[in-house]
Amino acid sequence: MISRVLVANRGEIALRVIRACRELGLQTVAVYSQADAKAGYLRFADETICIGSAASAGSYLSIPNILAAAEIADVDAIHPGYGFLSENAHFADICQASNITFVGPSPDSIRTLGDKAAARSAAQAAGVPVVPGSKGAVHEEADALRVAHEIGYPVLVKASAGGGGRGMRVAHNDMSLRAGLQAASIEAAAAFGDGTVYLEKYLDRPRHVEVQLLGDKHGNVVHFFERDCSIQRRHQKMLEESPCPSLPLEVRKKMHRVAVKLLKSINYNSAGTVEFLVDRDNRFYFIEVNARIQVEHPVSEMVTGMDLVKEQLRVAAGEKLGYEQSAIKLRGVAIEVRVNAEDPEHDFRPSAGEVTSWNTPGGPGVRVDSHVYAGYYVPPYYDSMIAKLIVHAEDRKAAIARLARALDEFTVGGIRTTIPFHRRVLAHAGFAAGHYDTGFVEDFLAGSAV
Ligand code: ADP
């Protein structure tokens, strides 16, 4: 049983978790850094505790500070949200040792899946197709060259501990591979404290399609269909939708089946996502598992009518799913856009500062997840996402019209946001037709997206 939850995160996801807890009748403890003392999510928690400095290393990433807060507030569970400590196996271990339920998968699952090279091996063992590449990590330059010659250039050097699009380098020949190995390893060592890398074939303009899943502690795993997240800039997602507009039903069904099989094979018991890349012939390849709730989870909530965060809390408390796969139905289309405090007119440079006015859209089928209010100061220290706008409608055409309408209603004063960029993407004929891949945004920004 869980009765009191510390939310070890900030911003919209902290509020999202608090909302789920309140609906379940659980008490909440919110934490904040010195830069977040006035953040909107703090108003809705039963208790709030300052956990340190503006820099996240001294607050949201500090295990001692968070555990001290958990002890003072006497909680029996910690929800890590996404980012920060959400996929830190050591943190999950310590929670377990302190008799605090970590609302996420077991430390072992996090360990296996957090190491992308190990996750690839687990996928292969479960019979899931992976992007051609090295068997595990590559430690020697000579091994990397051999693998590259086997699979053929171009190849992608990826960090085993990677995330957020960091620690990746494309190589087109031996020379750029040598340089890429070094650069990716140094970047990964600096960002993740682990410079281990592996190789994958660099696919030509793939689509990114991922399956949302949920497992319990009794061996049950179900899926909540897929999301297309191909609208990306520099390997970072900007817009997500469900269902995938460009894949035939049989391919999508097969993807769901193998994703369930993979998570069952490793006894996965929380919310998680299996990510795939899809080539032009609609063949799909596993890339990684995200062992946490993701930013884009509301898309799947809107098309299935389920509350994934409440479900995640329920299974963390040891409850059974209590329903079969057949009970989860996909209805209509949902699209999410990430509203970032960035200036799309100037290469998406960060735009921190005071939000002087804030008018969010409403009406049928519109959901806004945000911790921002008029007068809020967007601090420069954290991720630039300040809101998620999600719409749901009976079909894709109606969803696009609804999203365009909602974006027109969404006005933000004082800072620049990605709202105008999203308006332009929605108006693009290629997007409207559902014909897009991970190269779309780059072409679009260069003026050549078709
Ligand atoms: P991260 O965990 O850093 O987000 P991912 O492995 O999820 O990294 O990849 C992020 C994005 O990078 C993918 O959605 C895709 O656009 C691109 N990508 C990753 N692997 C490949 C590949 N082998 N070929 C082409 N693009 C890739």
Short mmCIF file of C-alpha atoms and ligand atoms in Angstrom, two decimals:
data_model
loop_
_atom_site.label_atom_id
_atom_site.label_comp_id
_atom_site.label_asym_id
_atom_site.label_seq_id
_atom_site.Cartn_x
_atom_site.Cartn_y
_atom_site.Cartn_z
CA MET A 1 0.00 0.00 0.00
CA ILE A 2 1.02 3.57 -0.68
CA SER A 3 -0.45 6.55 1.18
CA ARG A 4 2.02 9.43 0.91
CA VAL A 5 4.07 10.16 -2.20
CA LEU A 6 7.07 12.43 -2.64
CA VAL A 7 7.30 13.75 -6.19
CA ALA A 8 11.01 13.94 -7.03
CA ASN A 9 10.63 16.28 -9.98
CA ARG A 10 9.48 19.74 -11.02
CA GLY A 11 7.28 21.50 -13.55
CA GLU A 12 4.41 19.98 -15.47
CA ILE A 13 5.24 16.37 -14.62
CA ALA A 14 5.30 17.15 -10.88
CA LEU A 15 1.81 18.61 -11.26
CA ARG A 16 0.69 15.65 -13.39
CA VAL A 17 1.76 13.21 -10.65
CA ILE A 18 0.17 15.33 -7.92
CA ARG A 19 -3.11 15.29 -9.84
CA ALA A 20 -3.04 11.50 -10.16
CA CYS A 21 -2.24 11.11 -6.45
CA ARG A 22 -5.09 13.39 -5.42
CA GLU A 23 -7.57 11.43 -7.48
CA LEU A 24 -6.34 8.24 -5.81
CA GLY A 25 -6.65 9.82 -2.36
CA LEU A 26 -2.89 9.81 -1.77
CA GLN A 27 -1.11 12.62 0.04
CA THR A 28 1.61 14.45 -1.85
CA VAL A 29 4.90 16.04 -0.97
CA ALA A 30 6.39 18.33 -3.63
CA VAL A 31 10.05 19.32 -3.67
CA TYR A 32 11.63 22.40 -5.20
CA SER A 33 14.95 24.05 -5.81
CA GLN A 34 15.72 27.62 -4.83
CA ALA A 35 14.88 28.65 -8.40
CA ASP A 36 11.45 27.01 -8.19
CA ALA A 37 10.13 28.50 -4.93
CA LYS A 38 7.24 30.11 -6.83
CA ALA A 39 6.51 27.27 -9.24
CA GLY A 40 2.84 26.55 -9.88
CA TYR A 41 2.92 22.84 -9.00
CA LEU A 42 3.75 23.59 -5.35
CA ARG A 43 0.28 25.00 -4.71
CA PHE A 44 -1.41 21.65 -5.18
CA ALA A 45 0.75 19.48 -2.90
CA ASP A 46 -0.06 18.74 0.73
CA GLU A 47 3.47 19.62 1.78
CA THR A 48 6.45 21.27 0.07
CA ILE A 49 10.15 21.01 0.86
CA CYS A 50 13.08 22.95 -0.54
CA ILE A 51 15.80 20.48 -1.56
CA GLY A 52 18.63 22.76 -2.57
CA SER A 53 20.26 24.89 -5.20
CA ALA A 54 18.99 26.09 -8.56
CA ALA A 55 21.55 23.85 -10.28
CA SER A 56 19.90 20.42 -10.47
CA ALA A 57 23.06 18.64 -9.26
CA GLY A 58 22.36 20.23 -5.86
CA SER A 59 18.59 19.56 -5.86
CA TYR A 60 16.61 17.36 -8.30
CA LEU A 61 19.62 15.16 -9.00
CA SER A 62 20.83 14.98 -5.41
CA ILE A 63 19.96 11.58 -3.96
CA PRO A 64 20.93 12.56 -0.37
CA ASN A 65 18.80 15.72 -0.50
CA ILE A 66 15.78 13.91 -1.87
CA LEU A 67 16.06 11.06 0.60
CA ALA A 68 16.42 13.52 3.48
CA ALA A 69 13.20 15.20 2.30
CA ALA A 70 11.49 11.81 2.04
CA GLU A 71 12.51 11.00 5.59
CA ILE A 72 11.43 14.37 7.01
CA ALA A 73 8.09 14.16 5.22
CA ASP A 74 7.68 10.50 6.18
CA VAL A 75 6.54 9.29 2.77
CA ASP A 76 6.15 5.67 1.72
CA ALA A 77 6.69 6.19 -2.01
CA ILE A 78 8.69 8.35 -4.41
CA HIS A 79 7.54 9.13 -7.95
CA PRO A 80 10.54 10.24 -10.03
CA GLY A 81 8.65 11.60 -13.07
CA TYR A 82 10.87 11.65 -16.18
CA GLY A 83 14.45 12.84 -16.54
CA PHE A 84 16.46 13.57 -13.36
CA LEU A 85 16.59 10.37 -11.23
CA SER A 86 13.83 8.48 -13.04
CA GLU A 87 16.18 5.95 -14.65
CA ASN A 88 18.85 5.86 -11.97
CA ALA A 89 19.12 2.25 -10.76
CA HIS A 90 21.22 3.28 -7.76
CA PHE A 91 18.47 5.64 -6.61
CA ALA A 92 15.84 2.90 -7.05
CA ASP A 93 18.09 0.56 -5.01
CA ILE A 94 18.38 3.07 -2.18
CA CYS A 95 14.63 3.66 -2.13
CA GLN A 96 14.11 -0.08 -1.82
CA ALA A 97 16.69 -0.33 0.98
CA SER A 98 14.92 2.52 2.80
CA ASN A 99 11.52 0.79 2.53
CA ILE A 100 10.22 3.44 0.16
CA THR A 101 8.33 2.29 -2.92
CA PHE A 102 10.02 3.59 -6.07
CA VAL A 103 7.23 4.27 -8.56
CA GLY A 104 8.98 2.71 -11.51
CA PRO A 105 10.44 -0.62 -12.60
CA SER A 106 12.81 -2.73 -10.48
CA PRO A 107 16.43 -1.58 -10.15
CA ASP A 108 17.45 -4.62 -12.24
CA SER A 109 15.15 -3.64 -15.10
CA ILE A 110 16.45 -0.08 -15.00
CA ARG A 111 20.01 -1.36 -15.03
CA THR A 112 19.47 -3.64 -18.03
CA LEU A 113 17.47 -1.10 -20.01
CA GLY A 114 19.55 1.94 -19.06
CA ASP A 115 22.51 0.33 -20.76
CA LYS A 116 21.35 0.57 -24.36
CA ALA A 117 23.82 -2.00 -25.60
CA ALA A 118 22.50 -4.47 -22.96
CA ALA A 119 18.91 -3.56 -23.88
CA ARG A 120 19.67 -4.42 -27.51
CA SER A 121 20.90 -7.83 -26.40
CA ALA A 122 17.74 -8.38 -24.32
CA ALA A 123 15.64 -7.47 -27.37
CA GLN A 124 17.57 -9.87 -29.56
CA ALA A 125 17.16 -12.62 -26.97
CA ALA A 126 13.39 -12.04 -27.07
CA GLY A 127 13.40 -12.31 -30.86
CA VAL A 128 12.77 -8.61 -31.44
CA PRO A 129 14.40 -7.17 -34.58
CA VAL A 130 17.10 -4.60 -33.73
CA VAL A 131 18.86 -2.08 -35.97
CA PRO A 132 21.88 -3.90 -37.46
CA GLY A 133 24.96 -3.03 -35.44
CA SER A 134 27.55 -4.18 -32.92
CA LYS A 135 26.74 -7.13 -30.68
CA GLY A 136 27.25 -5.14 -27.53
CA ALA A 137 29.47 -2.22 -26.62
CA VAL A 138 32.56 -1.54 -28.77
CA HIS A 139 35.72 -0.87 -26.81
CA GLU A 140 38.38 -0.92 -29.52
CA GLU A 141 38.64 1.18 -32.63
CA ALA A 142 39.54 -1.92 -34.65
CA ASP A 143 36.30 -3.63 -33.57
CA ALA A 144 34.29 -0.57 -34.52
CA LEU A 145 35.88 -0.48 -37.97
CA ARG A 146 35.19 -4.19 -38.47
CA VAL A 147 31.50 -3.79 -37.52
CA ALA A 148 31.18 -0.71 -39.77
CA HIS A 149 32.59 -2.65 -42.72
CA GLU A 150 30.21 -5.53 -42.01
CA ILE A 151 27.03 -3.45 -41.82
CA GLY A 152 28.22 -0.75 -44.24
CA TYR A 153 28.39 3.01 -43.89
CA PRO A 154 26.79 5.27 -42.80
CA VAL A 155 26.85 4.13 -39.17
CA LEU A 156 25.79 5.82 -35.97
CA VAL A 157 28.00 5.82 -32.87
CA LYS A 158 25.69 5.82 -29.84
CA ALA A 159 26.37 6.12 -26.13
CA SER A 160 25.28 3.07 -24.09
CA ALA A 161 24.17 5.41 -21.33
CA GLY A 162 22.77 7.97 -23.79
CA GLY A 163 19.56 9.95 -23.68
CA GLY A 164 18.07 13.17 -24.94
CA GLY A 165 19.83 12.77 -28.27
CA ARG A 166 23.26 13.28 -26.72
CA GLY A 167 26.31 11.12 -27.35
CA MET A 168 25.43 10.32 -30.98
CA ARG A 169 27.67 10.75 -34.05
CA VAL A 170 27.07 9.78 -37.68
CA ALA A 171 30.06 8.38 -39.57
CA HIS A 172 30.29 8.00 -43.35
CA ASN A 173 33.78 6.53 -43.61
CA ASP A 174 36.68 5.17 -41.55
CA MET A 175 38.05 8.61 -40.84
CA SER A 176 34.81 10.10 -39.56
CA LEU A 177 34.17 6.89 -37.58
CA ARG A 178 37.48 7.28 -35.74
CA ALA A 179 36.63 10.90 -34.92
CA GLY A 180 33.01 10.00 -34.06
CA LEU A 181 34.04 7.28 -31.60
CA GLN A 182 36.15 9.76 -29.70
CA ALA A 183 33.64 12.60 -29.79
CA ALA A 184 30.64 10.44 -28.76
CA SER A 185 32.61 8.81 -25.98
CA ILE A 186 33.87 12.11 -24.56
CA GLU A 187 30.39 13.67 -24.78
CA ALA A 188 28.80 10.64 -23.09
CA ALA A 189 31.44 10.51 -20.35
CA ALA A 190 30.79 14.18 -19.58
CA ALA A 191 26.99 13.93 -19.73
CA PHE A 192 26.38 10.49 -18.21
CA GLY A 193 29.61 9.57 -16.44
CA ASP A 194 30.04 6.62 -18.81
CA GLY A 195 31.82 6.85 -22.14
CA THR A 196 30.85 3.38 -23.42
CA VAL A 197 29.57 3.39 -27.01
CA TYR A 198 28.09 0.95 -29.53
CA LEU A 199 27.35 1.05 -33.26
CA GLU A 200 24.15 0.98 -35.27
CA LYS A 201 23.49 1.23 -38.96
CA TYR A 202 22.41 4.82 -39.62
CA LEU A 203 18.99 4.45 -41.20
CA ASP A 204 17.98 6.86 -43.92
CA ARG A 205 15.19 9.12 -42.64
CA PRO A 206 13.41 6.53 -40.48
CA ARG A 207 10.15 7.12 -38.66
CA HIS A 208 10.22 6.93 -34.85
CA VAL A 209 7.31 4.85 -33.59
CA GLU A 210 7.01 3.68 -30.00
CA VAL A 211 4.67 1.44 -28.03
CA GLN A 212 3.32 2.46 -24.63
CA LEU A 213 3.14 -0.39 -22.13
CA LEU A 214 2.28 -1.14 -18.55
CA GLY A 215 3.28 -4.15 -16.50
CA ASP A 216 2.31 -5.21 -12.97
CA LYS A 217 4.15 -7.24 -10.32
CA HIS A 218 2.14 -10.36 -11.19
CA GLY A 219 3.53 -10.97 -14.66
CA ASN A 220 0.89 -9.11 -16.68
CA VAL A 221 1.89 -6.69 -19.43
CA VAL A 222 -0.49 -4.75 -21.68
CA HIS A 223 0.08 -2.13 -24.36
CA PHE A 224 -1.70 1.15 -25.08
CA PHE A 225 -1.00 1.21 -28.81
CA GLU A 226 1.70 3.31 -30.46
CA ARG A 227 2.79 6.91 -30.92
CA ASP A 228 4.54 8.42 -33.90
CA CYS A 229 7.27 10.77 -32.64
CA SER A 230 9.06 11.48 -35.92
CA ILE A 231 8.61 15.24 -35.70
CA GLN A 232 11.99 15.87 -34.09
CA ARG A 233 14.68 18.51 -34.13
CA ARG A 234 18.20 17.34 -33.37
CA HIS A 235 16.83 13.96 -32.24
CA GLN A 236 14.48 15.65 -29.74
CA LYS A 237 10.75 15.11 -30.05
CA MET A 238 8.54 18.15 -30.72
CA LEU A 239 5.15 16.66 -31.63
CA GLU A 240 3.70 13.21 -31.03
CA GLU A 241 0.54 11.53 -32.23
CA SER A 242 -1.42 8.31 -31.89
CA PRO A 243 -2.12 6.20 -33.84
CA CYS A 244 0.83 6.31 -36.26
CA PRO A 245 -0.66 7.81 -39.46
CA SER A 246 1.62 6.02 -41.89
CA LEU A 247 1.75 2.37 -40.81
CA PRO A 248 -0.64 -0.39 -41.91
CA LEU A 249 -2.66 -2.00 -39.13
CA GLU A 250 -0.87 -5.38 -39.39
CA VAL A 251 2.53 -3.76 -38.87
CA ARG A 252 1.28 -1.80 -35.88
CA LYS A 253 -0.24 -4.95 -34.38
CA LYS A 254 3.00 -6.85 -34.83
CA MET A 255 4.89 -4.00 -33.16
CA HIS A 256 2.54 -4.14 -30.16
CA ARG A 257 2.99 -7.92 -29.91
CA VAL A 258 6.78 -7.86 -29.92
CA ALA A 259 6.89 -4.96 -27.45
CA VAL A 260 4.71 -6.91 -24.99
CA LYS A 261 6.87 -10.00 -25.52
CA LEU A 262 10.05 -8.05 -24.80
CA LEU A 263 8.80 -6.50 -21.56
CA LYS A 264 7.36 -9.84 -20.41
CA SER A 265 10.72 -11.49 -21.06
CA ILE A 266 12.41 -9.18 -18.55
CA ASN A 267 9.55 -9.16 -15.99
CA TYR A 268 8.99 -5.47 -16.47
CA ASN A 269 6.50 -4.13 -13.95
CA SER A 270 5.73 -0.46 -14.45
CA ALA A 271 4.90 2.04 -17.19
CA GLY A 272 7.44 1.91 -20.02
CA THR A 273 7.94 2.52 -23.70
CA VAL A 274 9.56 0.36 -26.36
CA GLU A 275 10.97 2.54 -29.12
CA PHE A 276 11.39 1.46 -32.74
CA LEU A 277 12.68 2.98 -35.94
CA VAL A 278 10.72 2.18 -39.11
CA ASP A 279 12.27 2.17 -42.59
CA ARG A 280 10.63 3.03 -45.92
CA ASP A 281 9.49 -0.56 -46.41
CA ASN A 282 7.69 -0.46 -43.06
CA ARG A 283 10.21 -2.79 -41.45
CA PHE A 284 10.73 -1.87 -37.82
CA TYR A 285 13.77 -2.19 -35.57
CA PHE A 286 14.08 -1.88 -31.80
CA ILE A 287 16.23 1.00 -30.54
CA GLU A 288 15.60 1.31 -26.82
CA VAL A 289 13.24 1.04 -23.86
CA ASN A 290 12.39 4.09 -21.78
CA ALA A 291 11.89 2.72 -18.29
CA ARG A 292 9.71 5.53 -17.00
CA ILE A 293 6.61 7.56 -17.75
CA GLN A 294 7.39 9.70 -20.81
CA VAL A 295 6.65 13.30 -21.68
CA GLU A 296 4.27 12.19 -24.43
CA HIS A 297 2.19 9.74 -22.35
CA PRO A 298 -0.97 11.95 -22.54
CA VAL A 299 -1.32 11.10 -26.24
CA SER A 300 -1.95 7.47 -25.30
CA GLU A 301 -4.20 8.50 -22.42
CA MET A 302 -6.39 10.52 -24.78
CA VAL A 303 -6.90 7.72 -27.30
CA THR A 304 -7.52 5.03 -24.68
CA GLY A 305 -9.27 7.00 -21.92
CA MET A 306 -6.85 5.56 -19.34
CA ASP A 307 -4.84 7.45 -16.71
CA LEU A 308 -1.35 5.99 -17.04
CA VAL A 309 0.07 7.76 -13.99
CA LYS A 310 -2.69 6.45 -11.76
CA GLU A 311 -2.10 3.00 -13.23
CA GLN A 312 1.62 3.34 -12.59
CA LEU A 313 0.97 4.22 -8.93
CA ARG A 314 -1.48 1.33 -8.57
CA VAL A 315 0.91 -1.28 -9.91
CA ALA A 316 3.78 0.16 -7.86
CA ALA A 317 1.62 -0.51 -4.78
CA GLY A 318 1.45 -4.15 -5.87
CA GLU A 319 -2.05 -4.17 -7.31
CA LYS A 320 -2.88 -6.34 -10.30
CA LEU A 321 -3.74 -4.66 -13.59
CA GLY A 322 -7.20 -6.18 -13.26
CA TYR A 323 -8.07 -5.95 -16.97
CA GLU A 324 -7.14 -7.70 -20.17
CA GLN A 325 -5.60 -6.29 -23.31
CA SER A 326 -8.99 -6.48 -25.04
CA ALA A 327 -10.40 -3.94 -22.56
CA ILE A 328 -8.05 -1.25 -23.88
CA LYS A 329 -9.60 0.34 -26.94
CA LEU A 330 -8.17 2.95 -29.28
CA ARG A 331 -10.65 5.69 -30.10
CA GLY A 332 -9.98 8.58 -32.48
CA VAL A 333 -6.72 10.47 -32.84
CA ALA A 334 -4.66 12.44 -30.33
CA ILE A 335 -1.81 14.87 -31.06
CA GLU A 336 0.50 16.57 -28.59
CA VAL A 337 2.80 19.53 -29.15
CA ARG A 338 5.55 20.56 -26.76
CA VAL A 339 5.45 24.26 -26.01
CA ASN A 340 9.02 25.25 -25.23
CA ALA A 341 10.38 28.57 -24.01
CA GLU A 342 12.51 28.90 -27.14
CA ASP A 343 12.65 31.31 -30.04
CA PRO A 344 11.97 29.46 -33.31
CA GLU A 345 12.94 32.58 -35.26
CA HIS A 346 16.46 32.40 -33.83
CA ASP A 347 17.49 28.78 -34.05
CA PHE A 348 15.33 27.83 -31.06
CA ARG A 349 17.54 29.63 -28.58
CA PRO A 350 16.26 29.45 -24.98
CA SER A 351 13.91 32.23 -23.94
CA ALA A 352 13.80 32.31 -20.14
CA GLY A 353 12.16 35.20 -18.30
CA GLU A 354 8.88 36.47 -16.89
CA VAL A 355 5.65 35.27 -18.44
CA THR A 356 3.64 38.50 -18.53
CA SER A 357 0.43 36.95 -19.88
CA TRP A 358 -0.72 33.35 -20.17
CA ASN A 359 -3.95 32.32 -21.87
CA THR A 360 -4.41 28.61 -22.39
CA PRO A 361 -6.88 27.08 -24.83
CA GLY A 362 -9.94 25.07 -23.80
CA GLY A 363 -13.11 23.66 -25.27
CA PRO A 364 -13.90 20.14 -26.46
CA GLY A 365 -11.06 17.64 -26.68
CA VAL A 366 -8.33 20.02 -25.48
CA ARG A 367 -5.92 19.33 -22.62
CA VAL A 368 -3.09 21.54 -21.36
CA ASP A 369 -0.53 20.12 -18.92
CA SER A 370 1.49 22.98 -17.49
CA HIS A 371 2.75 24.49 -14.25
CA VAL A 372 2.98 28.02 -15.70
CA TYR A 373 0.80 31.06 -14.83
CA ALA A 374 0.87 34.78 -15.64
CA GLY A 375 3.65 36.34 -13.58
CA TYR A 376 5.66 33.09 -13.45
CA TYR A 377 9.37 33.43 -14.13
CA VAL A 378 10.75 30.69 -16.41
CA PRO A 379 14.14 29.85 -14.88
CA PRO A 380 17.06 29.29 -17.25
CA TYR A 381 18.36 26.22 -15.39
CA TYR A 382 16.11 23.45 -16.63
CA ASP A 383 14.48 21.91 -19.67
CA SER A 384 12.76 24.55 -21.78
CA MET A 385 9.38 22.81 -21.98
CA ILE A 386 6.72 24.94 -20.29
CA ALA A 387 3.52 23.25 -21.45
CA LYS A 388 2.10 20.34 -23.38
CA LEU A 389 -0.97 20.93 -25.49
CA ILE A 390 -2.84 17.76 -26.36
CA VAL A 391 -5.98 17.42 -28.46
CA HIS A 392 -8.27 14.50 -29.16
CA ALA A 393 -10.82 14.18 -31.97
CA GLU A 394 -12.68 11.50 -33.91
CA ASP A 395 -10.20 11.41 -36.80
CA ARG A 396 -6.86 12.93 -37.85
CA LYS A 397 -8.33 15.73 -39.92
CA ALA A 398 -10.50 16.86 -37.03
CA ALA A 399 -7.58 16.54 -34.60
CA ILE A 400 -5.38 18.77 -36.77
CA ALA A 401 -8.16 21.37 -37.09
CA ARG A 402 -8.69 21.26 -33.34
CA LEU A 403 -5.00 21.62 -32.62
CA ALA A 404 -4.72 24.58 -35.01
CA ARG A 405 -7.68 26.19 -33.30
CA ALA A 406 -6.20 25.54 -29.83
CA LEU A 407 -2.80 26.94 -30.86
CA ASP A 408 -4.55 30.12 -32.01
CA GLU A 409 -6.15 30.45 -28.58
CA PHE A 410 -2.83 29.87 -26.79
CA THR A 411 -1.18 33.23 -26.15
CA VAL A 412 1.94 33.77 -24.08
CA GLY A 413 3.43 37.18 -23.33
CA GLY A 414 6.91 38.14 -22.22
CA ILE A 415 8.84 35.19 -23.66
CA ARG A 416 9.17 33.44 -27.01
CA THR A 417 7.68 29.99 -27.47
CA THR A 418 7.47 27.24 -30.08
CA ILE A 419 3.73 27.90 -30.64
CA PRO A 420 4.25 29.71 -34.00
CA PHE A 421 6.49 26.86 -35.19
CA HIS A 422 3.80 24.28 -34.44
CA ARG A 423 1.19 26.35 -36.29
CA ARG A 424 3.37 26.28 -39.39
CA VAL A 425 3.99 22.53 -39.17
CA LEU A 426 0.25 21.86 -38.90
CA ALA A 427 -0.40 23.96 -42.00
CA HIS A 428 2.08 21.91 -44.04
CA ALA A 429 0.50 19.66 -46.66
CA GLY A 430 3.00 16.83 -46.01
CA PHE A 431 2.16 16.79 -42.34
CA ALA A 432 -1.56 16.93 -43.07
CA ALA A 433 -1.16 13.92 -45.36
CA GLY A 434 0.64 12.01 -42.60
CA HIS A 435 3.74 11.66 -44.78
CA TYR A 436 6.62 12.55 -42.57
CA ASP A 437 9.76 11.03 -41.12
CA THR A 438 12.57 12.10 -38.77
CA GLY A 439 14.05 14.25 -41.57
CA PHE A 440 10.87 16.37 -41.85
CA VAL A 441 11.78 19.21 -39.46
CA GLU A 442 15.23 19.73 -40.90
CA ASP A 443 13.79 19.98 -44.42
CA PHE A 444 10.94 22.10 -43.18
CA LEU A 445 13.29 24.59 -41.54
CA ALA A 446 15.38 24.65 -44.71
CA GLY A 447 12.19 25.30 -46.65
CA SER A 448 12.15 22.05 -48.60
CA ALA A 449 9.82 19.66 -46.74
CA VAL A 450 7.52 17.91 -49.20
P1 ADP B 1 17.96 9.14 -27.04
O1 ADP B 1 17.76 8.13 -25.96
O2 ADP B 1 19.20 9.96 -26.88
O3 ADP B 1 16.72 9.96 -27.30
P2 ADP B 1 17.36 7.28 -29.21
O4 ADP B 1 18.10 6.00 -29.38
O5 ADP B 1 15.99 7.21 -28.62
O6 ADP B 1 18.26 8.31 -28.36
O7 ADP B 1 17.28 8.02 -30.60
C1 ADP B 1 16.73 9.32 -30.72
C2 ADP B 1 16.48 9.64 -32.18
O8 ADP B 1 17.71 9.58 -32.92
C3 ADP B 1 15.55 8.66 -32.90
O9 ADP B 1 14.20 8.97 -32.69
C4 ADP B 1 15.99 8.87 -34.34
O10 ADP B 1 15.45 10.06 -34.87
C5 ADP B 1 17.48 9.05 -34.22
N1 ADP B 1 18.18 7.74 -34.36
C6 ADP B 1 18.54 6.89 -33.38
N2 ADP B 1 19.13 5.79 -33.87
C7 ADP B 1 19.16 5.93 -35.21
C8 ADP B 1 19.64 5.12 -36.30
N3 ADP B 1 20.23 3.94 -36.10
N4 ADP B 1 19.48 5.60 -37.57
C9 ADP B 1 18.90 6.80 -37.80
N5 ADP B 1 18.42 7.60 -36.82
C10 ADP B 1 18.55 7.18 -35.54
#
